[in-house]
Every structure is written in structure tokens, then in C-alpha cells.
Tab-separated table of C-alpha atoms in Angstrom:
chain	number	residue	atom	x	y	z
X	2	UNK	CA	262.516	-118.717	158.138
X	3	UNK	CA	261.807	-115.217	159.411
X	4	UNK	CA	264.298	-114.049	162.046
X	5	UNK	CA	262.509	-112.034	164.725
X	6	UNK	CA	263.537	-110.172	167.867
X	7	UNK	CA	260.979	-109.440	170.605
X	8	UNK	CA	261.431	-106.607	173.095
X	9	UNK	CA	259.246	-105.977	176.142
X	10	UNK	CA	258.354	-102.545	177.422
X	11	UNK	CA	258.827	-99.003	176.187
X	12	UNK	CA	261.950	-98.196	178.195
X	13	UNK	CA	264.593	-100.385	176.542
X	14	UNK	CA	265.828	-97.715	174.146
X	15	UNK	CA	269.234	-99.291	173.589
X	16	UNK	CA	267.672	-102.654	172.751
X	17	UNK	CA	265.364	-101.006	170.219
X	18	UNK	CA	268.271	-99.167	168.628
X	19	UNK	CA	270.377	-102.311	168.422
X	20	UNK	CA	267.508	-104.275	166.913
X	21	UNK	CA	266.963	-101.579	164.280
X	22	UNK	CA	270.664	-101.774	163.457
X	23	UNK	CA	270.320	-105.528	162.886
X	24	UNK	CA	267.298	-104.918	160.641
X	25	UNK	CA	269.141	-102.423	158.467
X	26	UNK	CA	272.076	-104.847	158.203
X	27	UNK	CA	269.680	-107.678	157.177
X	28	UNK	CA	270.669	-109.786	160.170
X	29	UNK	CA	267.099	-109.688	161.522
X	30	UNK	CA	263.821	-109.639	159.580
X	31	UNK	CA	261.363	-108.322	162.178
X	32	UNK	CA	261.361	-106.545	165.541
X	33	UNK	CA	258.230	-106.820	167.698
X	34	UNK	CA	258.166	-104.285	170.535
X	35	UNK	CA	255.513	-105.173	173.099
X	36	UNK	CA	253.923	-102.203	174.847
X	37	UNK	CA	255.847	-99.492	173.022
X	38	UNK	CA	253.246	-96.929	174.125
X	39	UNK	CA	250.918	-96.844	177.121
X	40	UNK	CA	247.168	-97.327	177.004
X	41	UNK	CA	246.251	-93.679	177.549
X	42	UNK	CA	248.407	-92.659	174.581
X	43	UNK	CA	246.729	-95.269	172.370
X	44	UNK	CA	243.239	-94.245	173.538
X	45	UNK	CA	243.962	-90.604	172.723
X	46	UNK	CA	245.266	-91.420	169.235
X	47	UNK	CA	242.325	-93.726	168.498
X	48	UNK	CA	239.874	-91.079	169.716
X	49	UNK	CA	241.498	-88.379	167.578
X	50	UNK	CA	241.353	-90.721	164.575
X	51	UNK	CA	237.635	-91.453	164.984
X	52	UNK	CA	236.661	-87.781	165.296
X	53	UNK	CA	238.999	-86.507	162.568
X	54	UNK	CA	237.310	-84.460	159.847
X	55	UNK	CA	239.967	-85.828	157.466
X	56	UNK	CA	238.874	-89.453	157.989
X	57	UNK	CA	237.994	-90.696	154.497
X	58	UNK	CA	237.762	-94.005	152.593
X	59	UNK	CA	240.784	-94.987	150.529
X	60	UNK	CA	240.202	-94.445	146.835
X	61	UNK	CA	242.222	-97.416	145.579
X	62	UNK	CA	241.545	-101.167	145.686
X	63	UNK	CA	242.591	-101.516	149.362
X	64	UNK	CA	239.384	-100.949	151.371
X	65	UNK	CA	239.819	-98.937	154.548
X	66	UNK	CA	239.416	-95.573	156.278
X	67	UNK	CA	242.501	-93.371	156.454
X	68	UNK	CA	243.882	-90.119	157.813
X	69	UNK	CA	246.928	-89.149	155.763
X	70	UNK	CA	248.120	-90.526	152.453
X	71	UNK	CA	249.690	-93.596	150.866
X	72	UNK	CA	252.112	-93.578	147.934
X	73	UNK	CA	250.584	-96.883	146.744
X	74	UNK	CA	249.937	-96.783	142.961
X	75	UNK	CA	250.545	-93.012	142.817
X	76	UNK	CA	253.175	-90.948	141.070
X	77	UNK	CA	255.488	-89.067	143.427
X	78	UNK	CA	253.946	-85.752	142.346
X	79	UNK	CA	250.423	-86.914	143.202
X	80	UNK	CA	251.556	-88.381	146.526
X	81	UNK	CA	253.406	-85.243	147.639
X	82	UNK	CA	250.549	-82.935	146.748
X	83	UNK	CA	248.247	-84.864	149.079
X	84	UNK	CA	250.979	-84.999	151.756
X	85	UNK	CA	251.055	-81.204	151.719
X	86	UNK	CA	247.288	-81.109	152.202
X	87	UNK	CA	247.299	-83.821	154.903
X	88	UNK	CA	250.129	-82.823	157.254
X	89	UNK	CA	247.934	-80.902	159.710
X	90	UNK	CA	245.346	-83.681	159.937
X	91	UNK	CA	248.089	-86.240	160.620
X	92	UNK	CA	249.608	-84.041	163.334
X	93	UNK	CA	246.145	-83.700	164.918
X	94	UNK	CA	246.144	-87.466	165.581
X	95	UNK	CA	248.569	-86.735	168.437
X	96	UNK	CA	246.730	-83.778	169.926
X	97	UNK	CA	246.932	-84.003	173.719
X	98	UNK	CA	249.310	-86.965	173.704
X	99	UNK	CA	252.709	-88.153	172.447
X	100	UNK	CA	253.679	-89.246	168.948
X	101	UNK	CA	255.118	-92.791	169.281
X	102	UNK	CA	256.249	-92.909	165.645
X	103	UNK	CA	258.441	-89.827	166.007
X	104	UNK	CA	259.754	-91.260	169.282
X	105	UNK	CA	260.765	-94.408	167.424
X	106	UNK	CA	262.533	-92.398	164.717
X	107	UNK	CA	264.407	-90.371	167.338
X	108	UNK	CA	265.489	-93.542	169.139
X	109	UNK	CA	266.669	-95.267	165.970
X	110	UNK	CA	268.493	-92.209	164.640
X	111	UNK	CA	270.250	-91.576	167.946
X	112	UNK	CA	271.421	-95.166	168.357
X	113	UNK	CA	272.578	-95.584	164.756
X	114	UNK	CA	274.114	-92.091	164.797
X	115	UNK	CA	272.430	-91.338	161.513
X	116	UNK	CA	270.295	-88.494	160.285
X	117	UNK	CA	266.664	-89.547	159.896
X	118	UNK	CA	264.341	-87.363	157.833
X	119	UNK	CA	261.327	-87.224	155.546
X	120	UNK	CA	261.840	-88.510	152.006
X	121	UNK	CA	262.019	-85.547	149.592
X	122	UNK	CA	260.722	-85.059	146.079
X	123	UNK	CA	261.123	-81.677	144.381
X	124	UNK	CA	260.351	-79.307	147.270
X	125	UNK	CA	257.967	-81.651	149.066
X	126	UNK	CA	258.317	-83.644	152.286
X	127	UNK	CA	256.699	-87.021	152.875
X	128	UNK	CA	254.383	-87.613	155.822
X	129	UNK	CA	255.972	-89.354	158.802
X	130	UNK	CA	252.964	-91.669	159.302
X	131	UNK	CA	249.319	-92.254	158.408
X	132	UNK	CA	246.465	-93.874	160.327
X	133	UNK	CA	244.330	-96.668	158.869
X	134	UNK	CA	241.351	-98.771	159.882
X	135	UNK	CA	241.074	-101.605	157.360
X	136	UNK	CA	237.486	-102.469	156.438
X	137	UNK	CA	236.248	-106.020	156.917
X	138	UNK	CA	235.559	-108.236	153.929
X	139	UNK	CA	233.066	-110.952	154.986
X	140	UNK	CA	234.084	-113.112	152.025
X	141	UNK	CA	237.787	-113.020	152.933
X	142	UNK	CA	239.907	-114.355	155.789
X	143	UNK	CA	241.970	-111.129	155.626
X	144	UNK	CA	241.407	-107.502	156.551
X	145	UNK	CA	244.403	-106.699	154.367
X	146	UNK	CA	245.315	-109.156	151.638
X	147	UNK	CA	248.864	-110.602	151.512
X	148	UNK	CA	251.286	-108.252	149.781
X	149	UNK	CA	254.877	-107.057	149.653
X	150	UNK	CA	256.047	-103.470	150.164
X	151	UNK	CA	258.951	-103.610	147.717
X	152	UNK	CA	257.115	-103.844	144.393
X	153	UNK	CA	255.440	-100.460	144.869
X	154	UNK	CA	258.792	-98.754	145.534
X	155	UNK	CA	261.230	-100.146	142.975
X	156	UNK	CA	259.238	-99.434	139.837
X	157	UNK	CA	259.298	-97.090	136.862
X	158	UNK	CA	256.531	-94.924	138.367
X	159	UNK	CA	258.952	-93.678	141.063
X	160	UNK	CA	261.795	-92.715	138.747
X	161	UNK	CA	263.569	-89.657	140.167
X	162	UNK	CA	262.293	-90.201	143.715
X	163	UNK	CA	265.012	-90.961	146.253
X	164	UNK	CA	263.166	-93.944	147.799
X	165	UNK	CA	264.341	-96.067	144.841
X	166	UNK	CA	267.911	-95.634	146.132
X	167	UNK	CA	267.364	-97.280	149.528
X	168	UNK	CA	269.032	-100.580	150.358
X	169	UNK	CA	266.603	-102.040	152.923
X	170	UNK	CA	262.884	-101.232	153.177
X	171	UNK	CA	261.264	-101.469	156.611
X	172	UNK	CA	257.534	-101.322	157.261
X	173	UNK	CA	256.727	-99.513	160.527
X	174	UNK	CA	253.415	-100.470	162.152
X	175	UNK	CA	252.229	-99.013	165.459
X	176	UNK	CA	248.988	-100.472	166.826
X	177	UNK	CA	246.833	-97.761	168.391
X	178	UNK	CA	243.917	-100.192	168.724
X	179	UNK	CA	244.163	-103.957	168.237
X	180	UNK	CA	242.913	-106.891	170.277
X	181	UNK	CA	245.395	-109.756	170.647
X	182	UNK	CA	244.350	-112.769	168.589
X	183	UNK	CA	242.391	-110.670	166.083
X	184	UNK	CA	243.724	-108.648	163.196
X	185	UNK	CA	247.006	-110.535	163.472
X	186	UNK	CA	249.998	-109.680	161.324
X	187	UNK	CA	250.632	-112.755	159.177
X	188	UNK	CA	254.150	-112.953	157.742
X	189	UNK	CA	254.859	-115.633	155.130
X	190	UNK	CA	258.180	-117.390	154.815
X	191	UNK	CA	258.480	-115.933	151.328
X	192	UNK	CA	260.238	-112.816	150.075
X	193	UNK	CA	259.686	-110.607	147.070
X	194	UNK	CA	261.600	-111.215	143.875
X	195	UNK	CA	260.890	-109.795	140.420
X	196	UNK	CA	260.095	-113.315	139.222
X	197	UNK	CA	257.634	-113.918	142.077
X	198	UNK	CA	255.918	-110.566	141.538
X	199	UNK	CA	255.544	-111.373	137.844
X	200	UNK	CA	254.109	-114.788	138.644
X	201	UNK	CA	251.620	-113.184	141.057
X	202	UNK	CA	250.872	-110.381	138.560
X	203	UNK	CA	251.598	-107.682	141.153
X	204	UNK	CA	254.484	-105.854	139.469
X	205	UNK	CA	254.606	-102.198	140.493
X	206	UNK	CA	252.029	-102.591	143.273
X	207	UNK	CA	252.779	-105.767	145.263
X	208	UNK	CA	249.082	-106.337	146.086
X	209	UNK	CA	247.358	-108.753	146.399
X	210	UNK	CA	249.179	-112.084	146.185
X	211	UNK	CA	246.766	-114.839	145.096
X	212	UNK	CA	245.783	-117.388	147.740
X	213	UNK	CA	246.771	-120.348	145.574
X	214	UNK	CA	250.333	-119.066	145.370
X	215	UNK	CA	250.617	-118.984	149.183
X	216	UNK	CA	248.554	-122.047	150.084
X	217	UNK	CA	251.555	-124.265	150.864
X	218	UNK	CA	253.805	-121.519	152.275
X	219	UNK	CA	254.618	-121.488	155.981
X	220	UNK	CA	253.744	-118.359	157.920
X	221	UNK	CA	253.996	-116.763	161.346
X	222	UNK	CA	251.048	-114.987	162.977
X	223	UNK	CA	251.952	-112.114	165.287
X	224	UNK	CA	249.135	-111.571	167.806
X	225	UNK	CA	249.794	-107.846	168.074
X	226	UNK	CA	247.830	-105.824	170.596
X	227	UNK	CA	247.193	-102.187	171.464
X	228	UNK	CA	250.450	-100.353	172.147
X	229	UNK	CA	252.710	-102.738	170.210
X	230	UNK	CA	255.022	-101.703	167.404
X	231	UNK	CA	256.455	-103.927	164.667
X	232	UNK	CA	259.320	-103.204	162.307
X	233	UNK	CA	259.294	-105.645	159.389
X	234	UNK	CA	261.495	-106.117	156.357
X	235	UNK	CA	258.978	-105.134	153.680
X	236	UNK	CA	260.254	-107.729	151.218
X	237	UNK	CA	258.401	-110.447	153.149
X	238	UNK	CA	254.887	-111.223	151.946
X	239	UNK	CA	252.518	-110.240	154.764
X	240	UNK	CA	248.865	-109.500	155.452
X	241	UNK	CA	246.352	-108.866	158.252
X	242	UNK	CA	243.865	-111.518	159.350
X	243	UNK	CA	240.206	-110.743	160.053
X	244	UNK	CA	239.154	-108.923	163.208
X	245	UNK	CA	235.772	-108.486	164.870
X	246	UNK	CA	237.188	-105.617	166.921
X	247	UNK	CA	237.910	-102.083	165.689
X	248	UNK	CA	241.564	-101.941	164.637
X	249	UNK	CA	243.670	-98.814	164.032
X	250	UNK	CA	247.279	-98.885	162.858
X	251	UNK	CA	249.796	-96.114	162.201
X	252	UNK	CA	251.877	-97.124	159.196
X	253	UNK	CA	254.958	-95.760	157.468
X	254	UNK	CA	258.093	-96.948	155.697
X	255	UNK	CA	261.753	-96.466	156.558
X	256	UNK	CA	264.753	-96.973	154.291
X	257	UNK	CA	268.517	-96.464	154.411
X	258	UNK	CA	270.366	-94.557	151.719
X	259	UNK	CA	273.939	-95.348	150.744
X	260	UNK	CA	275.207	-92.106	152.297
X	261	UNK	CA	273.975	-93.353	155.676
X	262	UNK	CA	270.833	-91.244	155.983
X	263	UNK	CA	267.512	-92.860	156.878
X	264	UNK	CA	264.355	-91.611	155.160
X	265	UNK	CA	260.661	-92.191	155.898
X	266	UNK	CA	257.449	-91.897	153.885
X	267	UNK	CA	253.947	-93.364	153.848
């Protein structure tokens, strides 16, 4: 069963740091921070997202609008080239307001007394976050189909990229716009394994897990709302349920290297 810690408010920095420590040590599977950022911050980010000239549809099989870039199904070289082109548009999401993702990274790094930095490849630096509005599929009960975040990291495509050396993979999701009870984060009581990925035919991508494979699996629905932030062990199969309201999430990944450094990418 998923082990989760819930934290209220945006002022409990020590609690957030301790919870992140438990995540990295695999003593906790998820941390749900209620109200990590205030409403005016979320409104500003959502407004910047909607008016961004860089707002474009994703070009892979995961329908949605995005500012930034995802490493999903890309070689490191292709991912980093788009990161270089996208860094200014991602920074513009926080024009006139704070950046809650960088605040989280600062808090975690300070508490764990570890360096936290962008994942490197050649001379490139990964983005620290990206913004996504998943597009509704009327024929599906999900905005984002169930998936794992591990398959797309530990695969031959990423050979030579330092993310394959991490020990624990954390998905970082900040909700700039989300109505409680809609667009819920559904986490299944099922973790990635090479055998499971092969059975689901998602090796190297982790998406999507077929409904019949999950039909009898228990799950937990997190009714996230605007301003919340969730850190989740990315080995758990998870998805996003349907939403009739506009939903915007800032997403990135965080991993710990054996030398103690923490790295992030999108």
C-alpha cells in the first residue's frame, strides 16, 4: 500500500525537507503538500501559460498543450536541444510572481544538505520544470493514461546520460490550476518492474498501461487542488482522471545520485 505524508500550508519548510528525506530513503512513497503556493501566484502562472507564445501541442502520443519540453521517447541529444530553445519561455511562466518549483528545490537541498542541480548531458542543462494542460479524451476516463516514470529513464535510449545512475526517481507535480475532485491524481498500488513493463508492452516508455491489467488493482485518488504540490515515487503506476475544468500542472523529475547530489529534468 502506498505510504503517504500530508503537509498543510506553505510555511512548514522543515516538515517538507524531512518528508523529502524519507522519500529519497524509500521510507515514504508520496508527499502531498496542501497549499504550497498562494492563489495569486497560481493565477499569475496560469495566466502566463495561457498567453505564452510557446504554448504548443505535444508531438507524441500524449495529447496536451505544453510550454517547455519532455524527455519522453526522445534521445538525450534531442531533448537537450529543445531545452536550450525553451528555457526563456519556461522562465516567462513566472513573470511577475514566484517560482514554486525552484522554492521546493531550494528547501529540499537545504534540508538534506545536498547540492541540487539540473541534469547534464554534454554541455547542456535540463529544464527545471515544464507546464502542461492535458487535453480531454471523451472516450476515456483519464486525462492522462496510467503510466510509470521509470521505464522511460532506465532504457538503452538514455545510455550515457546521468539520469540512469539515480537511485530513486521522484515525480514533482505542482498544480497551478486544478479543481478538487476533478483531474485527480490516481496512484495504483502497483510498482514498475521489468516484467510488468514487458507484460504491459511499455518497455522504454512506461505509457500507457492497459486498463485490463489494472482493473483489479487497488488505487488511491488524490483530490489535488490549485496550489498543491505532490512528490511521488515515479515507480508507482499513476494517471490523471477526467476534468471538466481547465487544469494546468508544472511537472519535473528529481533523482539522487550515489555521490549525494540531486538532479532534476523534465
